Short mmCIF file of C-alpha atoms and ligand atoms in Angstrom, two decimals:
data_model
loop_
_atom_site.label_atom_id
_atom_site.label_comp_id
_atom_site.label_asym_id
_atom_site.label_seq_id
_atom_site.Cartn_x
_atom_site.Cartn_y
_atom_site.Cartn_z
CA UNK A 1 128.01 -6.03 81.41
CA UNK A 2 129.16 -6.64 84.91
CA UNK A 3 129.35 -3.73 87.24
CA UNK A 4 129.92 -4.92 90.73
CA UNK A 5 130.41 -1.34 91.78
CA UNK A 6 128.90 1.77 90.44
CA UNK A 7 131.11 3.51 87.93
CA UNK A 8 129.59 6.65 89.28
CA UNK A 9 132.09 6.60 92.05
CA UNK A 10 134.93 6.16 89.65
CA UNK A 11 133.55 8.57 87.15
CA UNK A 12 132.56 11.56 89.01
CA UNK A 13 134.95 11.86 91.84
CA UNK A 14 135.82 15.47 92.48
CA UNK A 15 138.40 16.53 89.96
CA UNK A 16 141.97 16.21 91.18
CA UNK A 17 142.36 19.95 91.24
CA UNK A 18 140.09 20.08 94.21
CA UNK A 19 141.91 19.52 97.41
CA UNK A 20 140.80 16.45 99.24
CA UNK A 21 141.26 17.49 102.81
CA UNK A 22 141.15 15.04 105.64
CA UNK A 23 137.54 15.75 106.13
CA UNK A 24 136.82 14.99 102.48
CA UNK A 25 138.68 11.74 102.65
CA UNK A 26 136.64 10.88 105.63
CA UNK A 27 133.46 11.82 103.93
CA UNK A 28 134.16 9.58 100.95
CA UNK A 29 135.10 6.90 103.33
CA UNK A 30 131.84 7.03 105.20
CA UNK A 31 129.73 7.37 102.17
CA UNK A 32 131.51 4.63 100.28
CA UNK A 33 131.58 2.04 102.98
CA UNK A 34 128.91 2.68 105.41
CA UNK A 35 125.89 4.17 103.87
CA UNK A 36 124.74 1.47 101.54
CA UNK A 37 124.76 -0.94 104.44
CA UNK A 38 122.99 1.44 106.68
CA UNK A 39 120.26 2.54 104.49
CA UNK A 40 117.86 -0.39 104.45
CA UNK A 41 117.21 -0.64 108.16
CA UNK A 42 116.88 3.08 108.23
CA UNK A 43 113.90 3.51 105.99
CA UNK A 44 111.24 3.04 108.60
CA UNK A 45 112.81 5.43 111.05
CA UNK A 46 113.75 8.15 108.68
CA UNK A 47 111.95 11.37 108.80
CA UNK A 48 109.11 10.67 106.39
CA UNK A 49 108.95 14.18 105.06
CA UNK A 50 111.84 15.92 103.41
CA UNK A 51 112.71 19.25 104.78
CA UNK A 52 114.91 22.11 103.86
CA UNK A 53 115.56 22.83 107.44
CA UNK A 54 117.20 20.76 110.04
CA UNK A 55 114.56 19.48 112.35
CA UNK A 56 114.90 20.78 115.86
CA UNK A 57 113.97 17.40 117.25
CA UNK A 58 117.03 15.95 115.70
CA UNK A 59 119.22 18.43 117.38
CA UNK A 60 117.68 17.67 120.70
CA UNK A 61 118.07 14.04 119.96
CA UNK A 62 121.67 14.48 119.02
CA UNK A 63 122.36 16.25 122.24
CA UNK A 64 120.66 13.51 124.14
CA UNK A 65 122.77 10.92 122.37
CA UNK A 66 125.86 12.87 123.08
CA UNK A 67 125.13 12.89 126.74
CA UNK A 68 124.23 9.25 126.67
CA UNK A 69 127.53 8.37 125.07
CA UNK A 70 129.58 10.25 127.60
CA UNK A 71 127.66 10.14 130.82
CA UNK A 72 130.69 10.95 132.91
CA UNK A 73 131.88 13.83 130.84
CA UNK A 74 130.14 16.85 132.14
CA UNK A 75 130.73 19.09 129.17
CA UNK A 76 129.16 18.34 125.83
CA UNK A 77 131.62 16.52 123.64
CA UNK A 78 132.73 19.50 121.62
CA UNK A 79 135.90 17.81 120.61
CA UNK A 80 134.43 15.28 118.25
CA UNK A 81 135.65 16.24 114.87
CA UNK A 82 136.32 14.35 111.75
CA UNK A 83 140.02 14.70 112.15
CA UNK A 84 141.14 11.73 114.09
CA UNK A 85 143.87 9.88 112.38
CA UNK A 86 143.19 8.43 108.99
CA UNK A 87 145.86 5.86 109.56
CA UNK A 88 144.26 4.40 112.60
CA UNK A 89 140.97 4.53 110.86
CA UNK A 90 142.22 2.51 107.95
CA UNK A 91 143.44 -0.19 110.23
CA UNK A 92 140.23 -0.56 112.06
CA UNK A 93 137.02 -1.89 110.78
CA UNK A 94 134.44 0.74 110.95
CA UNK A 95 131.45 -0.97 112.27
CA UNK A 96 128.75 1.51 111.85
CA UNK A 97 126.72 1.44 114.92
CA UNK A 98 123.03 1.48 115.19
CA UNK A 99 121.35 4.65 114.25
CA UNK A 100 119.11 5.43 117.09
CA UNK A 101 116.26 7.82 117.01
CA UNK A 102 115.24 6.74 120.44
CA UNK A 103 116.38 8.47 123.50
CA UNK A 104 114.80 6.11 125.94
CA UNK A 105 118.17 5.47 127.51
CA UNK A 106 118.60 9.11 128.17
CA UNK A 107 120.48 9.83 131.38
CA UNK A 108 121.21 13.29 132.63
CA UNK A 109 124.91 13.98 132.84
CA UNK A 110 126.43 13.18 136.17
CA UNK A 111 127.73 16.24 137.91
CA UNK A 112 131.37 15.84 138.71
CA UNK A 113 132.88 16.95 141.95
CA UNK A 114 134.48 20.34 141.43
CA UNK A 115 137.97 19.04 142.05
CA UNK A 116 137.95 17.03 138.84
CA UNK A 117 139.93 18.56 136.02
CA UNK A 118 139.01 18.06 132.46
CA UNK A 119 141.64 18.15 129.75
CA UNK A 120 141.01 18.01 126.04
CA UNK A 121 144.19 17.99 124.08
CA UNK A 122 145.46 17.30 120.63
CA UNK A 123 148.45 15.08 120.01
CA UNK A 124 151.33 17.10 118.62
CA UNK A 125 154.12 15.86 116.43
CA UNK A 126 156.62 13.95 118.56
CA UNK A 127 154.16 13.46 121.39
CA UNK A 128 153.67 10.25 123.26
CA UNK A 129 151.30 9.60 126.10
CA UNK A 130 154.30 9.46 128.37
CA UNK A 131 155.31 12.99 127.39
CA UNK A 132 151.77 14.24 127.71
CA UNK A 133 151.38 12.74 131.16
CA UNK A 134 154.63 14.37 132.23
CA UNK A 135 153.65 17.70 130.73
CA UNK A 136 150.39 17.83 132.62
CA UNK A 137 151.75 16.27 135.81
CA UNK A 138 149.50 13.27 135.46
CA UNK A 139 150.12 10.10 137.40
CA UNK A 140 152.57 8.00 135.38
CA UNK A 141 151.73 4.83 137.22
CA UNK A 142 148.12 5.23 136.06
CA UNK A 143 149.47 5.36 132.52
CA UNK A 144 151.55 2.25 133.08
CA UNK A 145 148.47 0.37 134.28
CA UNK A 146 146.41 1.53 131.30
CA UNK A 147 149.10 0.53 128.87
CA UNK A 148 148.84 -2.99 130.23
CA UNK A 149 145.11 -3.25 129.58
CA UNK A 150 144.78 -5.61 126.63
CA UNK A 151 141.81 -3.87 125.00
CA UNK A 152 143.22 -0.42 125.53
CA UNK A 153 146.91 -0.72 124.85
CA UNK A 154 146.70 -0.88 121.03
CA UNK A 155 144.99 2.50 121.09
CA UNK A 156 147.33 4.04 123.62
CA UNK A 157 150.75 2.79 122.58
CA UNK A 158 150.51 4.53 119.28
CA UNK A 159 149.18 8.04 119.16
CA UNK A 160 149.16 10.03 115.99
CA UNK A 161 149.52 13.78 115.67
CA UNK A 162 146.09 15.32 115.33
CA UNK A 163 144.38 12.71 117.50
CA UNK A 164 142.41 14.10 120.38
CA UNK A 165 142.31 12.88 123.93
CA UNK A 166 139.99 13.84 126.69
CA UNK A 167 141.32 13.21 130.14
CA UNK A 168 139.62 13.68 133.46
CA UNK A 169 141.80 13.69 136.49
CA UNK A 170 141.80 14.59 140.14
CA UNK A 171 145.00 16.42 140.92
CA UNK A 172 146.89 14.28 138.45
CA UNK A 173 145.25 10.98 139.31
CA UNK A 174 143.45 9.68 136.31
CA UNK A 175 139.67 9.33 136.41
CA UNK A 176 139.05 8.64 132.75
CA UNK A 177 140.61 8.83 129.34
CA UNK A 178 138.57 9.09 126.15
CA UNK A 179 139.90 8.70 122.66
CA UNK A 180 138.17 8.43 119.32
CA UNK A 181 139.19 5.34 117.42
CA UNK A 182 137.35 6.11 114.24
CA UNK A 183 134.26 7.87 113.10
CA UNK A 184 131.84 5.60 114.89
CA UNK A 185 133.73 4.25 117.86
CA UNK A 186 135.79 5.58 120.71
CA UNK A 187 137.53 4.03 123.65
CA UNK A 188 136.98 5.09 127.21
CA UNK A 189 139.12 3.96 130.09
CA UNK A 190 137.70 4.71 133.47
CA UNK A 191 139.05 4.17 136.92
CA UNK A 192 136.77 2.22 139.20
CA UNK A 193 137.43 1.10 142.74
CA UNK A 194 138.48 -2.24 141.33
CA UNK A 195 140.84 -0.75 138.78
CA UNK A 196 140.68 0.56 135.24
CA UNK A 197 137.84 -0.55 133.01
CA UNK A 198 137.95 -0.25 129.23
CA UNK A 199 134.79 0.49 127.35
CA UNK A 200 134.28 0.77 123.60
CA UNK A 201 131.93 3.66 123.08
CA UNK A 202 129.66 3.68 120.05
CA UNK A 203 129.37 7.03 118.37
CA UNK A 204 126.25 6.63 116.28
CA UNK A 205 125.77 8.43 113.04
CA UNK A 206 122.44 9.89 112.33
CA UNK A 207 121.05 10.07 108.84
CA UNK A 208 118.67 12.79 107.86
CA UNK A 209 116.84 13.10 104.61
CA UNK A 210 116.94 16.28 102.60
CA UNK A 211 115.34 17.36 99.36
CA UNK A 212 116.40 19.98 96.86
CA UNK A 213 115.09 21.44 93.66
CA UNK A 214 117.02 23.32 91.02
CA UNK A 215 116.39 24.96 87.68
CA UNK A 216 119.18 25.30 85.21
CA UNK A 217 119.96 28.63 83.68
CA UNK A 218 123.57 28.11 82.72
CA UNK A 219 124.89 24.78 83.92
CA UNK A 220 124.00 22.04 86.34
CA UNK A 221 126.90 23.02 88.53
CA UNK A 222 125.98 26.66 88.73
CA UNK A 223 122.40 25.85 89.53
CA UNK A 224 123.47 23.35 92.16
CA UNK A 225 125.78 25.89 93.72
CA UNK A 226 122.93 28.36 93.91
CA UNK A 227 120.71 26.03 95.87
CA UNK A 228 123.58 24.95 98.09
CA UNK A 229 124.02 21.38 96.90
CA UNK A 230 127.37 19.92 97.78
CA UNK A 231 129.78 19.01 94.99
CA UNK A 232 129.45 15.45 96.06
CA UNK A 233 125.69 15.39 95.64
CA UNK A 234 125.69 17.16 92.31
CA UNK A 235 128.30 14.76 91.00
CA UNK A 236 126.29 11.83 92.26
CA UNK A 237 123.26 13.31 90.57
CA UNK A 238 125.10 13.70 87.28
CA UNK A 239 126.49 10.21 87.70
CA UNK A 240 123.03 8.69 88.08
CA UNK A 241 121.89 10.22 84.80
CA UNK A 242 125.19 9.93 82.92
CA UNK A 243 123.80 7.24 80.63
CA UNK A 244 120.78 9.28 79.60
CA UNK A 245 121.92 12.85 79.66
CA UNK A 246 124.95 14.43 78.09
CA UNK A 247 125.59 17.11 80.67
CA UNK A 248 127.79 19.04 78.28
CA UNK A 249 125.49 19.20 75.27
CA UNK A 250 121.98 18.10 76.28
CA UNK A 251 121.26 20.63 79.01
CA UNK A 252 118.71 23.28 78.08
CA UNK A 253 117.46 26.44 79.69
CA UNK A 254 114.90 25.66 82.44
CA UNK A 255 115.84 22.04 82.71
CA UNK A 256 115.09 21.14 86.29
CA UNK A 257 115.78 18.47 88.82
CA UNK A 258 114.63 17.19 92.16
CA UNK A 259 116.90 15.29 94.41
CA UNK A 260 116.20 13.48 97.64
CA UNK A 261 119.38 12.66 99.47
CA UNK A 262 120.85 11.70 102.80
CA UNK A 263 122.94 13.77 105.11
CA UNK A 264 125.08 12.29 107.81
CA UNK A 265 125.20 13.87 111.22
CA UNK A 266 126.93 12.97 114.40
CA UNK A 267 126.21 14.61 117.71
CA UNK A 268 124.10 17.12 115.86
CA UNK A 269 127.01 18.12 113.69
CA UNK A 270 126.82 17.80 109.91
CA UNK A 271 129.48 15.42 108.66
CA UNK A 272 128.75 14.99 104.97
CA UNK A 273 126.16 14.31 102.36
CA UNK A 274 125.30 10.68 101.92
CA UNK A 275 123.81 8.96 98.93
CA UNK A 276 120.98 10.06 96.75
CA UNK A 277 117.77 8.20 97.52
CA UNK A 278 115.80 9.36 94.51
CA UNK A 279 116.10 11.95 91.81
CA UNK A 280 114.22 13.31 88.86
CA UNK A 281 115.69 15.15 85.93
CA UNK A 282 113.57 17.11 83.50
CA UNK A 283 115.68 17.55 80.42
CA UNK A 284 114.49 19.14 77.22
CA UNK A 285 110.93 17.85 77.58
CA UNK A 286 111.66 14.41 78.95
CA UNK A 287 111.51 13.30 82.56
CA UNK A 288 113.83 10.68 83.95
CA UNK A 289 113.38 9.33 87.45
CA UNK A 290 115.84 7.29 89.43
CA UNK A 291 115.26 5.37 92.63
CA UNK A 292 118.03 3.83 94.65
CA UNK A 293 117.85 0.20 95.55
CA UNK A 294 120.28 -1.58 97.85
CA UNK A 295 120.28 -5.32 97.43
CA UNK A 296 121.02 -7.90 100.08
CA UNK A 297 124.70 -7.87 99.27
CA UNK A 298 124.75 -4.16 99.99
CA UNK A 299 125.14 -3.08 96.38
CA UNK A 300 123.46 0.17 95.68
CA UNK A 301 122.17 1.03 92.24
CA UNK A 302 119.56 3.19 90.55
CA UNK A 303 116.49 2.10 88.66
CA UNK A 304 113.53 3.70 86.99
CA UNK A 305 110.32 3.37 88.99
CA UNK A 306 109.36 0.34 86.90
CA UNK A 307 112.63 -1.40 87.66
CA UNK A 308 114.76 -0.70 84.61
CA UNK A 309 118.40 0.01 85.23
CA UNK A 310 119.61 3.50 84.47
CA UNK A 311 122.91 2.05 83.37
CA UNK A 312 123.65 1.52 79.74
CA UNK A 313 126.60 0.19 77.85
CA UNK A 314 127.77 3.73 77.07
CA UNK A 315 127.78 6.98 78.96
CA UNK A 316 126.65 9.92 76.86
CA UNK A 317 129.50 12.36 77.39
CA UNK A 318 132.93 10.76 77.61
CA UNK A 319 134.50 13.82 79.08
CA UNK A 320 134.78 15.13 82.60
CA UNK A 321 132.16 17.83 82.27
CA UNK A 322 132.81 19.10 85.75
CA UNK A 323 135.78 20.90 84.25
CA UNK A 324 133.68 22.49 81.58
CA UNK A 325 132.29 25.66 82.99
CA UNK A 326 129.30 27.50 81.63
CA UNK A 327 128.57 24.71 79.28
CA UNK A 328 125.28 26.04 78.07
CA UNK A 329 124.51 29.32 76.39
CA UNK A 330 120.80 29.61 75.62
CA UNK A 331 121.34 32.32 73.06
CA UNK A 332 123.84 30.44 71.01
CA UNK A 333 122.99 27.55 68.76
CA UNK A 334 125.00 24.50 69.52
CA UNK A 335 127.62 24.41 66.81
CA UNK A 336 127.68 20.70 67.15
CA UNK A 337 124.29 20.27 65.52
CA UNK A 338 125.75 21.62 62.33
CA UNK A 339 128.95 19.71 62.49
CA UNK A 340 127.79 16.18 63.25
CA UNK A 341 126.86 15.58 59.65
CA UNK A 342 130.03 17.17 58.38
CA UNK A 343 132.53 15.18 60.30
CA UNK A 344 130.55 12.41 61.91
CA UNK A 345 131.62 13.00 65.42
CA UNK A 346 130.79 15.06 68.45
CA UNK A 347 133.06 17.84 69.62
CA UNK A 348 133.33 18.76 73.26
CA UNK A 349 135.13 22.02 73.77
CA UNK A 350 137.01 21.63 77.02
CA UNK A 351 140.14 22.97 78.64
CA UNK A 352 143.37 21.24 77.77
CA UNK A 353 144.00 18.43 80.23
CA UNK A 354 140.34 17.66 80.91
CA UNK A 355 140.06 13.89 81.52
CA UNK A 356 138.57 11.87 78.68
CA UNK A 357 136.72 8.75 79.78
CA UNK A 358 136.03 5.44 78.14
CA UNK A 359 132.36 5.62 77.18
CA UNK A 360 131.95 1.91 77.82
CA UNK A 361 133.85 -1.19 78.84
CA UNK A 362 136.20 -2.14 76.07
CA UNK A 363 139.67 -2.81 74.80
CA UNK A 364 142.20 -0.34 73.41
CA UNK A 365 142.76 -1.27 69.77
CA UNK A 366 144.51 1.93 68.72
CA UNK A 367 146.63 4.34 70.68
CA UNK A 368 148.81 6.73 68.76
CA UNK A 369 148.92 9.44 66.16
CA UNK A 370 146.32 9.29 63.41
CA UNK A 371 146.79 12.10 60.84
CA UNK A 372 144.23 14.86 61.28
CA UNK A 373 142.88 13.20 64.41
CA UNK A 374 146.14 13.80 66.21
CA UNK A 375 146.74 11.65 69.25
CA UNK A 376 143.89 9.19 69.25
CA UNK A 377 142.51 6.26 71.16
CA UNK A 378 140.10 3.76 69.66
CA UNK A 379 138.21 1.33 71.85
CA UNK A 380 136.54 -1.88 70.75
CA UNK A 381 133.34 -2.73 72.63
CA UNK A 382 132.01 -6.19 72.08
CA UNK A 383 132.25 -7.34 68.50
CA UNK A 384 130.57 -4.53 66.59
CA UNK A 385 131.02 -1.18 68.31
CA UNK A 386 134.06 1.08 68.40
CA UNK A 387 134.52 4.51 69.95
CA UNK A 388 137.21 7.00 69.02
CA UNK A 389 138.70 9.84 71.05
CA UNK A 390 140.80 12.34 69.09
CA UNK A 391 142.99 15.45 69.43
CA UNK A 392 144.24 14.21 72.80
CA UNK A 393 146.94 16.15 74.51
CA UNK A 394 148.23 12.96 76.08
CA UNK A 395 147.21 9.43 76.96
CA UNK A 396 146.57 8.16 80.41
CA UNK A 397 149.50 6.10 81.67
CA UNK A 398 147.22 3.16 82.34
CA UNK A 399 145.60 3.25 78.93
CA UNK A 400 147.97 1.00 77.04
CA UNK A 401 147.53 -0.60 73.64
CA UNK A 402 145.65 -3.88 73.96
CA UNK A 403 144.54 -3.24 77.53
CA UNK A 404 140.99 -3.52 78.72
CA UNK A 405 139.33 -0.43 80.14
CA UNK A 406 136.16 -0.04 82.14
CA UNK A 407 133.42 2.47 81.58
CA UNK A 408 134.37 5.84 83.02
CA UNK A 409 138.07 5.06 83.18
CA UNK A 410 140.26 7.94 82.06
CA UNK A 411 142.02 7.06 78.81
CA UNK A 412 143.53 10.43 77.90
CA UNK A 413 143.37 14.17 78.25
CA UNK A 414 141.83 16.84 76.06
CA UNK A 415 144.20 18.63 73.73
CA UNK A 416 144.42 20.00 70.21
CA UNK A 417 146.77 17.64 68.41
CA UNK A 418 146.11 17.01 64.71
CA UNK A 419 143.75 19.31 62.85
CA UNK A 420 142.24 21.27 65.68
CA UNK A 421 142.12 24.98 66.25
CA UNK A 422 141.21 24.83 69.93
CA UNK A 423 141.37 22.22 72.66
CA UNK A 424 138.45 19.82 72.33
CA UNK A 425 137.56 16.18 72.36
CA UNK A 426 136.40 14.77 69.08
CA UNK A 427 134.34 11.66 69.82
CA UNK A 428 132.99 9.08 67.38
CA UNK A 429 130.80 6.05 67.80
CA UNK A 430 130.65 3.40 65.12
CA UNK A 431 128.33 0.45 64.85
CA UNK A 432 129.57 -2.20 62.42
CA UNK A 433 131.95 0.40 61.06
CA UNK A 434 129.18 2.93 60.38
CA UNK A 435 129.19 6.28 62.18
CA UNK A 436 126.30 6.87 64.51
CA UNK A 437 125.48 9.96 66.47
CA UNK A 438 126.57 8.93 69.98
CA UNK A 439 124.19 11.44 71.50
CA UNK A 440 121.09 9.87 70.06
CA UNK A 441 122.02 6.30 69.22
CA UNK A 442 119.91 3.71 71.03
CA UNK A 443 122.05 2.16 73.69
CA UNK A 444 121.65 -1.34 75.01
CA UNK A 445 120.41 -1.20 78.59
CA UNK A 446 121.90 -2.98 81.50
CA UNK A 447 119.95 -5.73 83.20
CA UNK A 448 116.79 -4.58 84.98
CA UNK A 449 116.43 -5.16 88.68
CA UNK A 450 116.97 -8.81 89.48
CA UNK A 451 113.80 -10.83 89.67
CA UNK A 452 114.46 -11.82 93.27
CA UNK A 453 114.58 -8.16 94.31
CA UNK A 454 111.83 -6.91 92.08
CA UNK A 455 109.01 -7.15 94.56
CA UNK A 456 110.82 -5.40 97.39
CA UNK A 457 112.07 -2.77 94.97
CA UNK A 458 108.61 -1.99 93.64
CA UNK A 459 107.27 -1.86 97.19
CA UNK A 460 109.96 0.63 98.13
CA UNK A 461 109.31 2.84 95.12
CA UNK A 462 105.86 4.07 96.06
CA UNK A 463 106.74 5.84 99.31
CA UNK A 464 109.85 7.36 97.79
CA UNK A 465 108.01 8.68 94.75
CA UNK A 466 105.35 9.95 97.12
CA UNK A 467 107.99 11.76 99.15
CA UNK A 468 109.45 13.28 96.01
CA UNK A 469 106.00 14.30 94.85
CA UNK A 470 105.14 15.98 98.13
CA UNK A 471 108.35 17.91 97.94
CA UNK A 472 107.65 18.89 94.34
CA UNK A 473 104.29 20.25 95.33
CA UNK A 474 105.94 22.53 97.86
CA UNK A 475 108.10 23.84 95.04
CA UNK A 476 105.32 24.54 92.59
CA UNK A 477 104.20 27.88 94.02
CA UNK A 478 107.49 29.76 93.76
CA UNK A 479 107.96 28.36 90.27
CA UNK A 480 104.64 29.52 88.89
CA UNK A 481 105.08 33.01 90.30
CA UNK A 482 108.18 33.47 88.19
ZN1 LIG B 1 135.32 16.88 65.71
#
């Protein structure tokens, strides 16, 4: 089993019904690219204790950094938002800058002479810098000089609607121009006696650690919503345990979880949740812990405290459970327990159109109509295991007969074709042609942590577990008073 990248990210992306706004795109972008690389050097400087509240120090720090970054801009940089152009961002390497918790370079903002005007403006459709300069009666020859600066011109010749510019000028004569290039860098062009000077300004991200605890009464998602976990973090959480826990059928009343995760801030402003550092899930009497490890190639993965991978050859629930609301009713017996024996499969009641995922890497050996099963896909995994997905409303356009699929890849959509009275996925798992209960069958595990990383992993586990434990202890009191 080769998984260069976590299927979690493929599996548990927010469902397509959720709008991915610019900010969301940005958030995925940061989290996907930057965080794994950032995390290792961060450990020693991260706040050692998790906290529900944002630490005031951090805010002060963020303000200090803000001032440091823009010493000549007298107002705090209120304009930094996550909305600078995605296009320009794609073209530019985001080199995540150092995360600094030091403010030793702190300089008080320089007071500007009162005659200096300060413009913060957003590029409108059809705008060019030329038009903007004319509109605000700014010196066009200053613009011409700036456009000739080799480091600056690529960022000035093309402006994109939505981009923000901050311009300081003295009665139209330019003093400085500031433009965000991407999330972590900006360009600043400043007039000196000798002429214009271009400076690439680093806009450091700051990573804070946060912990959360939830108890499940109805579903993981409802409980997560109650404690204010972001969709991203709850999906990451579910993704980490997807090989051990069937989030549709395994969840029981009072199941609980702890999660220690990162949050990304810039200039004191929350940008997004980052990755999960560690998590614990208490499900139906068993406890599963997961610790993140990032190897030297920057690959991030989760392991049990003793170094076993949480990945397995098959995920437990091959259906996008995020679409299944209220998936647990403590007062009702799971009908499935009675039906497994009868028809040798597992049924997941789900709305029509819910994505159905390949439980493991495999090859499509059947795709078509199969009597009572209706529209069905059968996957072959290795030489002796097959999985079957029945009653599909439709097949995914990329799931073609004979094609290989990877774990978590959508192969079809829930429906009620064949002998079905309501939309559901009927799922079967066969070993050497014999039906097995996919919810309880022993699954081959992925490779444990590589020997070369084992020592550093084990060394990193203790403080993380300790952090989780300290947080748990703070949660014990309210629990026991229930
Ligand atoms: Zn069935």
